[in-house]
Amino acid sequence: MDKKFNKSLSDADGVYRYITRRHDLFEQNAVLKVEEIGNGNMNYVFRIADTESDKTIILKFADGHTRISEAIKVSTDRIKIEAGMLLKQNELVAGYVPTIFLYDEENNCILMADCKDYTIMRELLSEYKIVQGFSEQITDYLIHSILPTTEFLLDCEAQDKLKAQFENPHLCEITETYVFSEPFNARSEVNAIYEPNKEFIEQEIFEDTSLLKEVEKLKKAFRNKKQALLHGDLHTGSIFADNSSIKIFDFEFAFYGPIGFDLGNLIANLIFAWLHAEADSNRQSFIHWVEDTIASIINLFRIKFIRELAHAEAKNKVLSKNNVNAYLEEVISDTASYAGIELIRRIVGLAHVKDITSISSEEKRIKAEIAAIAIAKQLIINSRSITTGTDFVQAVRKELLNRVNVLSHI
Ligand code: SR1
Ligand code: MG
């Protein structure tokens, strides 16, 4: 096949032509069917199926602009980052990520394994389906992908090399803009505020100068606190699950940053699943599962971090327990802050979550959004006193209770 395929891979027709010119992935005479299955903001994702066998593979294509808007230009370097990350993750946490078959640098695409027996976790949660053992598995994934890239287990030279490989300025800029800047900018032209909550958002976000100062600090730390190699966009839409196992995908935002950024995104998106369930009646057992899951993720992360470090100590420098504890306290408090940022940006900013937008009753959506913002502010302002899993759950419960009283007057 010629190196550069001069047809865009942004539609099924282009992908069909591309794949039928390659002879290394399917039988030569295979009858193939291509369908677009992705609905993300950034890239195009297609399933290619051999109609006569069960074989399917996924093609992911990164265009020079986002999928949701041609006006938002973005470097195609992101697909290189994603390919590099898939390889790295297959080294560190194989089984938790899809296998990559091919990275085609010329055509800005990746071909990888299809997780067709799995469902996107956000979809499962929105139907109140739980994922057995989720906190155990996700903390396993986090510890084994994050810890080996930290200063605890890598010497400076190796860390610098990895940092250089995963320098991801364009996508970090997207995060800075759509996560840390626009949602806190009263004059933004890209935010998508739910009209009935406009006044509340103006007062609680745009006019709260101490919140805005804190957000500025968090944005700086996002850029400068290079603790570990992270996923960079770890929400429940970046996790596949069946009822008992998970796979993490969508690594284009990977970067070296504060560990609490990944953990915080995850916790915030579990809080969205909780708020979605609050808007429905009789969902108490699901809500209990979410509460337990949030608390366990924080607690298990801390326990496993310490345990894995102790295992590694035999081979590495002896670490002071005080240092590790202080480091972890900071990670947990960053987690609270970044969870708050994610909660706000998904309500105020451009990219919303289905957990909230699918609430059809106007009154319930108003309440869910107000609760999300109130919880977020608690998490950001009181981040230093949030140190355990239970503290996260209490922060949510407290705001839900306050809001029930306040909102009963709406
Ligand atoms: C331009 S939209 C930006 C968001 O989409 C991705 O899914 C990331 O969450 C990013 O923040
Ligand atoms: Mg994504």
CSV table of C-alpha atoms and ligand atoms in Angstrom, one decimal:
chain,number,residue,atom,x,y,z
A,1,MET,CA,0.0,0.0,0.0
A,2,ASP,CA,1.2,3.6,-0.8
A,3,LYS,CA,2.3,5.2,2.4
A,4,LYS,CA,0.0,8.2,2.3
A,5,PHE,CA,-3.6,7.3,1.6
A,6,ASN,CA,-5.1,10.4,0.1
A,7,LYS,CA,-8.6,10.0,1.4
A,8,SER,CA,-9.9,11.2,4.7
A,9,LEU,CA,-10.5,8.5,7.3
A,10,SER,CA,-13.4,10.5,8.8
A,11,ASP,CA,-16.1,8.5,7.1
A,12,ALA,CA,-16.9,4.9,6.6
A,13,ASP,CA,-16.3,5.0,2.9
A,14,GLY,CA,-12.8,6.3,3.3
A,15,VAL,CA,-12.0,3.7,6.0
A,16,TYR,CA,-13.4,0.9,3.8
A,17,ARG,CA,-11.1,1.9,0.9
A,18,TYR,CA,-8.2,2.2,3.3
A,19,ILE,CA,-8.6,-1.2,4.9
A,20,THR,CA,-9.2,-3.0,1.6
A,21,ARG,CA,-5.9,-1.7,0.4
A,22,ARG,CA,-4.1,-3.3,3.4
A,23,HIS,CA,-3.6,-7.0,3.2
A,24,ASP,CA,-2.2,-7.7,6.6
A,25,LEU,CA,-5.2,-7.5,8.9
A,26,PHE,CA,-7.9,-9.5,7.2
A,27,GLU,CA,-8.0,-12.4,4.7
A,28,GLN,CA,-7.4,-11.1,1.1
A,29,ASN,CA,-11.0,-11.9,-0.1
A,30,ALA,CA,-12.7,-11.0,3.1
A,31,VAL,CA,-16.0,-9.1,2.7
A,32,LEU,CA,-15.7,-6.2,5.1
A,33,LYS,CA,-18.3,-3.9,6.6
A,34,VAL,CA,-17.3,-0.6,8.2
A,35,GLU,CA,-19.5,1.4,10.6
A,36,GLU,CA,-18.7,4.5,12.7
A,37,ILE,CA,-19.3,3.6,16.3
A,38,GLY,CA,-17.6,6.6,18.1
A,39,ASN,CA,-19.5,9.6,19.3
A,40,GLY,CA,-16.6,11.3,21.2
A,41,ASN,CA,-15.6,14.9,20.9
A,42,MET,CA,-12.2,14.5,19.4
A,43,ASN,CA,-11.7,11.6,17.0
A,44,TYR,CA,-13.4,9.2,14.6
A,45,VAL,CA,-13.8,5.6,15.7
A,46,PHE,CA,-14.9,2.8,13.3
A,47,ARG,CA,-15.6,-0.9,13.7
A,48,ILE,CA,-14.4,-3.0,10.7
A,49,ALA,CA,-16.0,-6.4,10.6
A,50,ASP,CA,-15.3,-9.5,8.4
A,51,THR,CA,-18.9,-10.4,7.5
A,52,GLU,CA,-18.1,-14.1,7.3
A,53,SER,CA,-16.3,-14.5,10.5
A,54,ASP,CA,-16.5,-13.0,14.0
A,55,LYS,CA,-13.4,-11.0,13.4
A,56,THR,CA,-13.7,-7.2,14.1
A,57,ILE,CA,-11.1,-4.5,14.7
A,58,ILE,CA,-11.2,-0.9,15.6
A,59,LEU,CA,-9.8,2.0,13.5
A,60,LYS,CA,-9.3,5.3,15.3
A,61,PHE,CA,-8.5,8.3,13.2
A,62,ALA,CA,-7.3,11.8,14.4
A,63,ASP,CA,-8.2,14.6,12.0
A,64,GLY,CA,-6.6,18.1,12.1
A,65,HIS,CA,-9.7,19.4,14.0
A,66,THR,CA,-12.1,18.0,16.6
A,67,ARG,CA,-14.9,15.7,15.6
A,68,ILE,CA,-17.5,18.0,17.3
A,69,SER,CA,-16.3,21.2,15.6
A,70,GLU,CA,-14.1,21.8,12.5
A,71,ALA,CA,-13.4,25.2,13.9
A,72,ILE,CA,-11.5,23.7,16.8
A,73,LYS,CA,-8.1,22.9,15.2
A,74,VAL,CA,-6.0,20.4,17.0
A,75,SER,CA,-2.7,18.7,16.2
A,76,THR,CA,-2.7,15.2,14.9
A,77,ASP,CA,0.2,14.4,17.2
A,78,ARG,CA,-2.4,13.2,19.6
A,79,ILE,CA,-2.7,9.8,17.8
A,80,LYS,CA,1.1,9.3,18.2
A,81,ILE,CA,0.7,10.0,21.9
A,82,GLU,CA,-2.2,7.5,22.1
A,83,ALA,CA,-0.2,4.8,20.2
A,84,GLY,CA,2.8,5.3,22.5
A,85,MET,CA,0.6,5.2,25.5
A,86,LEU,CA,-1.1,2.0,24.3
A,87,LEU,CA,2.3,0.3,24.0
A,88,LYS,CA,3.5,1.6,27.3
A,89,GLN,CA,0.3,0.5,29.1
A,90,ASN,CA,0.4,-2.9,27.4
A,91,GLU,CA,3.9,-3.2,29.0
A,92,LEU,CA,2.7,-2.1,32.5
A,93,VAL,CA,-1.0,-3.1,32.8
A,94,ALA,CA,-1.7,-5.6,29.9
A,95,GLY,CA,-5.2,-6.9,30.2
A,96,TYR,CA,-6.5,-3.5,31.4
A,97,VAL,CA,-6.1,-1.9,27.9
A,98,PRO,CA,-6.9,-2.9,24.3
A,99,THR,CA,-4.1,-4.5,22.3
A,100,ILE,CA,-2.7,-2.2,19.6
A,101,PHE,CA,-2.1,-3.9,16.2
A,102,LEU,CA,-0.7,-1.0,14.1
A,103,TYR,CA,0.1,2.7,14.3
A,104,ASP,CA,0.0,4.3,10.9
A,105,GLU,CA,1.9,7.6,11.3
A,106,GLU,CA,1.4,8.7,7.7
A,107,ASN,CA,-2.4,8.4,8.0
A,108,ASN,CA,-2.9,9.4,11.6
A,109,CYS,CA,-4.7,6.3,12.6
A,110,ILE,CA,-4.4,3.3,15.0
A,111,LEU,CA,-5.8,-0.2,14.5
A,112,MET,CA,-6.6,-2.0,17.7
A,113,ALA,CA,-8.5,-4.8,19.4
A,114,ASP,CA,-12.3,-4.4,19.5
A,115,CYS,CA,-13.7,-4.6,23.1
A,116,LYS,CA,-17.1,-5.5,21.6
A,117,ASP,CA,-18.2,-7.6,24.6
A,118,TYR,CA,-17.8,-4.5,26.8
A,119,THR,CA,-20.0,-1.5,27.3
A,120,ILE,CA,-18.9,2.1,28.0
A,121,MET,CA,-19.1,2.4,31.8
A,122,ARG,CA,-21.1,5.6,31.7
A,123,GLU,CA,-23.8,3.8,29.8
A,124,LEU,CA,-23.9,1.0,32.3
A,125,LEU,CA,-24.1,3.4,35.2
A,126,SER,CA,-26.8,5.4,33.7
A,127,GLU,CA,-28.9,2.2,33.7
A,128,TYR,CA,-27.9,1.6,37.3
A,129,LYS,CA,-25.9,-1.4,36.4
A,130,ILE,CA,-22.9,-1.9,38.8
A,131,VAL,CA,-19.5,-3.2,37.9
A,132,GLN,CA,-18.5,-5.9,40.4
A,133,GLY,CA,-15.0,-5.3,41.9
A,134,PHE,CA,-14.6,-2.0,40.1
A,135,SER,CA,-12.7,-0.2,42.9
A,136,GLU,CA,-10.2,-3.2,43.2
A,137,GLN,CA,-9.6,-3.3,39.5
A,138,ILE,CA,-9.3,0.4,38.8
A,139,THR,CA,-6.9,0.9,41.7
A,140,ASP,CA,-4.9,-2.0,40.4
A,141,TYR,CA,-4.8,-0.4,37.0
A,142,LEU,CA,-3.9,3.1,38.5
A,143,ILE,CA,-1.2,1.8,40.8
A,144,HIS,CA,0.5,-0.4,38.2
A,145,SER,CA,0.4,2.2,35.5
A,146,ILE,CA,1.2,5.3,37.6
A,147,LEU,CA,3.6,4.2,40.3
A,148,PRO,CA,6.4,2.9,37.9
A,149,THR,CA,6.5,6.3,36.2
A,150,THR,CA,7.0,8.3,39.5
A,151,GLU,CA,10.2,9.6,41.0
A,152,PHE,CA,9.9,6.7,43.6
A,153,LEU,CA,10.7,4.1,41.0
A,154,LEU,CA,12.4,5.9,38.1
A,155,ASP,CA,15.7,7.6,38.2
A,156,CYS,CA,15.9,11.2,36.8
A,157,GLU,CA,17.3,10.2,33.4
A,158,ALA,CA,14.6,7.6,32.7
A,159,GLN,CA,11.9,10.0,34.0
A,160,ASP,CA,13.1,12.8,31.7
A,161,LYS,CA,13.0,10.4,28.7
A,162,LEU,CA,9.4,9.4,29.5
A,163,LYS,CA,8.4,13.0,30.1
A,164,ALA,CA,9.9,14.0,26.7
A,165,GLN,CA,8.1,11.1,24.9
A,166,PHE,CA,4.8,12.1,26.4
A,167,GLU,CA,5.1,15.9,26.1
A,168,ASN,CA,1.6,16.6,24.8
A,169,PRO,CA,1.3,20.4,24.6
A,170,HIS,CA,-1.6,20.6,22.1
A,171,LEU,CA,-3.9,18.4,24.1
A,172,CYS,CA,-2.8,19.9,27.4
A,173,GLU,CA,-3.8,23.2,25.9
A,174,ILE,CA,-7.2,21.8,25.0
A,175,THR,CA,-7.6,20.8,28.7
A,176,GLU,CA,-6.3,24.2,29.9
A,177,THR,CA,-8.9,25.9,27.7
A,178,TYR,CA,-12.0,23.7,28.1
A,179,VAL,CA,-11.4,22.5,31.6
A,180,PHE,CA,-9.6,25.3,33.5
A,181,SER,CA,-10.3,28.5,31.6
A,182,GLU,CA,-13.5,28.8,29.7
A,183,PRO,CA,-15.8,27.3,32.4
A,184,PHE,CA,-14.6,30.0,34.8
A,185,ASN,CA,-14.9,32.9,32.3
A,186,ALA,CA,-18.0,34.9,32.5
A,187,ARG,CA,-17.5,36.2,28.9
A,188,SER,CA,-16.8,32.8,27.3
A,189,GLU,CA,-18.4,32.2,24.0
A,190,VAL,CA,-18.0,28.4,24.1
A,191,ASN,CA,-19.6,27.5,27.4
A,192,ALA,CA,-22.9,25.7,27.2
A,193,ILE,CA,-24.8,26.8,30.3
A,194,TYR,CA,-28.3,25.3,31.0
A,195,GLU,CA,-30.4,28.5,30.8
A,196,PRO,CA,-32.4,27.9,34.0
A,197,ASN,CA,-29.2,27.8,36.0
A,198,LYS,CA,-27.5,30.8,34.4
A,199,GLU,CA,-28.0,33.2,37.4
A,200,PHE,CA,-26.9,30.6,39.9
A,201,ILE,CA,-23.7,29.9,37.9
A,202,GLU,CA,-22.9,33.6,37.5
A,203,GLN,CA,-23.1,34.0,41.3
A,204,GLU,CA,-21.5,30.8,42.4
A,205,ILE,CA,-18.7,30.6,39.8
A,206,PHE,CA,-18.0,33.8,38.0
A,207,GLU,CA,-18.4,36.1,41.0
A,208,ASP,CA,-16.6,33.9,43.5
A,209,THR,CA,-13.1,35.4,43.5
A,210,SER,CA,-11.7,33.0,46.0
A,211,LEU,CA,-12.8,30.1,44.0
A,212,LEU,CA,-11.3,31.6,40.8
A,213,LYS,CA,-8.0,32.1,42.6
A,214,GLU,CA,-7.9,28.5,43.6
A,215,VAL,CA,-8.7,27.4,40.1
A,216,GLU,CA,-5.8,29.4,38.8
A,217,LYS,CA,-3.5,27.6,41.2
A,218,LEU,CA,-4.8,24.2,40.1
A,219,LYS,CA,-4.4,25.1,36.5
A,220,LYS,CA,-0.7,26.0,37.2
A,221,ALA,CA,-0.2,22.7,39.0
A,222,PHE,CA,-1.8,20.8,36.1
A,223,ARG,CA,0.9,22.2,33.9
A,224,ASN,CA,3.9,22.0,36.3
A,225,LYS,CA,3.4,19.2,38.8
A,226,LYS,CA,4.9,16.4,36.8
A,227,GLN,CA,4.4,13.5,39.2
A,228,ALA,CA,3.5,10.6,36.9
A,229,LEU,CA,2.5,9.6,33.5
A,230,LEU,CA,-1.3,9.9,33.4
A,231,HIS,CA,-4.3,9.0,31.3
A,232,GLY,CA,-5.3,12.7,31.2
A,233,ASP,CA,-9.0,12.2,30.6
A,234,LEU,CA,-10.1,9.4,32.9
A,235,HIS,CA,-13.8,9.7,33.0
A,236,THR,CA,-16.4,6.9,32.9
A,237,GLY,CA,-16.6,7.3,29.1
A,238,SER,CA,-13.0,6.2,28.9
A,239,ILE,CA,-13.6,2.9,30.6
A,240,PHE,CA,-15.2,-0.2,29.1
A,241,ALA,CA,-16.8,-2.6,31.5
A,242,ASP,CA,-18.8,-5.7,31.6
A,243,ASN,CA,-20.4,-6.7,34.9
A,244,SER,CA,-17.1,-7.8,36.4
A,245,SER,CA,-14.1,-6.5,34.4
A,246,ILE,CA,-12.8,-3.3,32.9
A,247,LYS,CA,-10.6,-1.9,30.1
A,248,ILE,CA,-9.3,1.6,29.9
A,249,PHE,CA,-9.0,3.3,26.6
A,250,ASP,CA,-8.7,6.7,24.8
A,251,PHE,CA,-5.2,7.8,25.8
A,252,GLU,CA,-4.7,10.8,23.6
A,253,PHE,CA,-4.6,13.3,26.5
A,254,ALA,CA,-1.8,11.3,28.3
A,255,PHE,CA,0.8,13.6,29.9
A,256,TYR,CA,3.1,13.9,32.9
A,257,GLY,CA,1.1,15.6,35.6
A,258,PRO,CA,-0.4,15.6,39.1
A,259,ILE,CA,-1.7,12.1,40.1
A,260,GLY,CA,-4.8,13.7,41.6
A,261,PHE,CA,-5.9,14.9,38.1
A,262,ASP,CA,-6.7,11.3,37.0
A,263,LEU,CA,-8.1,10.2,40.3
A,264,GLY,CA,-10.2,13.4,40.6
A,265,ASN,CA,-11.7,13.0,37.1
A,266,LEU,CA,-12.7,9.5,38.0
A,267,ILE,CA,-14.3,10.4,41.3
A,268,ALA,CA,-16.2,13.4,39.7
A,269,ASN,CA,-17.7,11.1,37.1
A,270,LEU,CA,-18.8,8.6,39.7
A,271,ILE,CA,-20.5,11.6,41.5
A,272,PHE,CA,-22.3,12.4,38.2
A,273,ALA,CA,-23.6,8.8,38.2
A,274,TRP,CA,-24.7,9.3,41.8
A,275,LEU,CA,-26.5,12.6,40.9
A,276,HIS,CA,-28.2,10.8,37.9
A,277,ALA,CA,-29.5,8.2,40.3
A,278,GLU,CA,-30.6,10.8,42.8
A,279,ALA,CA,-32.8,12.3,40.1
A,280,ASP,CA,-34.6,8.9,39.9
A,281,SER,CA,-36.5,7.3,42.7
A,282,ASN,CA,-35.8,3.9,44.3
A,283,ARG,CA,-32.1,3.8,43.4
A,284,GLN,CA,-30.8,3.5,46.9
A,285,SER,CA,-28.9,0.2,46.4
A,286,PHE,CA,-27.1,1.7,43.3
A,287,ILE,CA,-26.3,4.9,45.3
A,288,HIS,CA,-24.8,2.7,48.1
A,289,TRP,CA,-22.6,1.0,45.5
A,290,VAL,CA,-21.4,4.3,44.2
A,291,GLU,CA,-20.7,5.6,47.7
A,292,ASP,CA,-18.7,2.5,48.6
A,293,THR,CA,-16.9,2.6,45.3
A,294,ILE,CA,-15.8,6.2,45.7
A,295,ALA,CA,-14.6,5.6,49.3
A,296,SER,CA,-12.8,2.4,48.4
A,297,ILE,CA,-11.0,3.9,45.4
A,298,ILE,CA,-9.4,6.5,47.6
A,299,ASN,CA,-8.6,4.1,50.4
A,300,LEU,CA,-7.4,1.3,48.2
A,301,PHE,CA,-5.3,3.7,46.2
A,302,ARG,CA,-3.5,4.8,49.3
A,303,ILE,CA,-3.0,1.3,50.7
A,304,LYS,CA,-1.8,-0.2,47.4
A,305,PHE,CA,0.5,2.7,46.7
A,306,ILE,CA,2.3,2.1,50.1
A,307,ARG,CA,2.3,-1.7,49.6
A,308,GLU,CA,3.7,-1.6,46.1
A,309,LEU,CA,6.3,0.9,47.2
A,310,ALA,CA,7.3,-1.4,50.0
A,311,HIS,CA,7.7,-4.3,47.6
A,312,ALA,CA,9.8,-2.2,45.3
A,313,GLU,CA,12.0,-0.9,48.2
A,314,ALA,CA,14.0,-4.0,48.2
A,315,LYS,CA,15.4,-3.0,44.8
A,316,ASN,CA,15.4,0.7,45.2
A,317,LYS,CA,16.3,3.4,47.7
A,318,VAL,CA,14.7,3.2,51.1
A,319,LEU,CA,11.9,5.7,51.4
A,320,SER,CA,10.9,7.5,54.5
A,321,LYS,CA,7.4,6.6,55.6
A,322,ASN,CA,6.7,10.3,56.4
A,323,ASN,CA,7.6,11.4,52.9
A,324,VAL,CA,5.3,8.9,51.3
A,325,ASN,CA,2.5,9.7,53.7
A,326,ALA,CA,2.9,13.5,53.0
A,327,TYR,CA,3.0,12.8,49.3
A,328,LEU,CA,-0.2,10.7,49.4
A,329,GLU,CA,-2.0,13.4,51.5
A,330,GLU,CA,-1.2,15.9,48.8
A,331,VAL,CA,-2.4,13.5,46.1
A,332,ILE,CA,-5.7,12.9,47.9
A,333,SER,CA,-6.3,16.6,48.4
A,334,ASP,CA,-5.4,17.3,44.8
A,335,THR,CA,-7.9,14.6,43.9
A,336,ALA,CA,-10.6,16.5,45.7
A,337,SER,CA,-9.7,19.8,44.0
A,338,TYR,CA,-9.6,18.3,40.5
A,339,ALA,CA,-12.8,16.4,41.1
A,340,GLY,CA,-14.3,19.8,41.8
A,341,ILE,CA,-12.9,21.2,38.6
A,342,GLU,CA,-14.3,18.3,36.5
A,343,LEU,CA,-17.7,18.7,38.1
A,344,ILE,CA,-17.9,22.4,37.3
A,345,ARG,CA,-16.5,22.2,33.8
A,346,ARG,CA,-19.0,19.4,32.8
A,347,ILE,CA,-21.9,21.6,33.9
A,348,VAL,CA,-20.7,25.0,32.7
A,349,GLY,CA,-18.3,24.3,29.9
A,350,LEU,CA,-18.6,23.0,26.4
A,351,ALA,CA,-18.4,19.2,27.0
A,352,HIS,CA,-21.3,18.0,29.1
A,353,VAL,CA,-22.0,14.5,30.4
A,354,LYS,CA,-25.0,12.4,29.6
A,355,ASP,CA,-25.6,11.5,33.3
A,356,ILE,CA,-26.9,15.1,33.7
A,357,THR,CA,-28.2,16.0,30.2
A,358,SER,CA,-30.3,12.9,30.0
A,359,ILE,CA,-32.3,14.0,33.1
A,360,SER,CA,-35.6,14.9,31.3
A,361,SER,CA,-37.4,16.7,34.1
A,362,GLU,CA,-36.3,20.4,34.1
A,363,GLU,CA,-36.7,20.7,37.9
A,364,LYS,CA,-34.6,17.6,38.5
A,365,ARG,CA,-31.9,18.7,36.1
A,366,ILE,CA,-31.8,22.1,37.8
A,367,LYS,CA,-31.3,20.4,41.1
A,368,ALA,CA,-28.7,18.0,39.9
A,369,GLU,CA,-26.6,20.8,38.3
A,370,ILE,CA,-26.9,23.0,41.4
A,371,ALA,CA,-25.8,20.0,43.6
A,372,ALA,CA,-22.8,19.3,41.3
A,373,ILE,CA,-21.6,22.8,41.6
A,374,ALA,CA,-22.1,23.0,45.4
A,375,ILE,CA,-20.2,19.7,45.8
A,376,ALA,CA,-17.5,20.9,43.5
A,377,LYS,CA,-17.0,24.1,45.6
A,378,GLN,CA,-16.8,22.1,48.8
A,379,LEU,CA,-14.2,19.8,47.3
A,380,ILE,CA,-12.1,22.7,46.0
A,381,ILE,CA,-12.3,25.0,49.0
A,382,ASN,CA,-11.9,22.3,51.7
A,383,SER,CA,-9.5,20.1,49.7
A,384,ARG,CA,-6.8,20.2,52.5
A,385,SER,CA,-9.2,18.6,55.0
A,386,ILE,CA,-10.3,15.9,52.6
A,387,THR,CA,-8.0,13.0,53.4
A,388,THR,CA,-10.1,9.7,53.3
A,389,GLY,CA,-12.6,8.0,51.0
A,390,THR,CA,-15.3,8.7,53.6
A,391,ASP,CA,-14.5,12.5,53.4
A,392,PHE,CA,-15.4,12.5,49.7
A,393,VAL,CA,-18.7,10.7,50.4
A,394,GLN,CA,-19.5,13.0,53.3
A,395,ALA,CA,-18.9,16.1,51.2
A,396,VAL,CA,-21.4,14.8,48.6
A,397,ARG,CA,-24.0,13.7,51.2
A,398,LYS,CA,-23.7,17.0,53.0
A,399,GLU,CA,-24.4,19.1,49.9
A,400,LEU,CA,-27.2,16.8,48.8
A,401,LEU,CA,-28.8,17.3,52.2
A,402,ASN,CA,-28.3,21.1,52.2
A,403,ARG,CA,-29.7,21.3,48.7
A,404,VAL,CA,-32.7,19.2,49.4
A,405,ASN,CA,-33.7,21.8,52.0
A,406,VAL,CA,-32.9,24.8,49.8
A,407,LEU,CA,-34.3,23.3,46.6
A,408,SER,CA,-37.6,22.3,48.1
A,409,HIS,CA,-38.5,26.0,47.7
A,410,ILE,CA,-37.9,26.1,44.0
B,1,SR1,C1,-13.2,20.4,22.7
B,1,SR1,S1,-13.9,19.2,23.7
B,1,SR1,C2,-12.7,18.8,24.9
B,1,SR1,C3,-13.1,17.6,25.8
B,1,SR1,O1,-13.4,16.5,25.0
B,1,SR1,C4,-12.7,15.4,25.5
B,1,SR1,O2,-13.5,14.3,25.6
B,1,SR1,C5,-12.0,15.8,26.8
B,1,SR1,O3,-12.8,15.5,27.9
B,1,SR1,C6,-11.9,17.3,26.6
B,1,SR1,O4,-11.8,18.0,27.7
B,2,MG,MG,-11.9,11.0,25.1
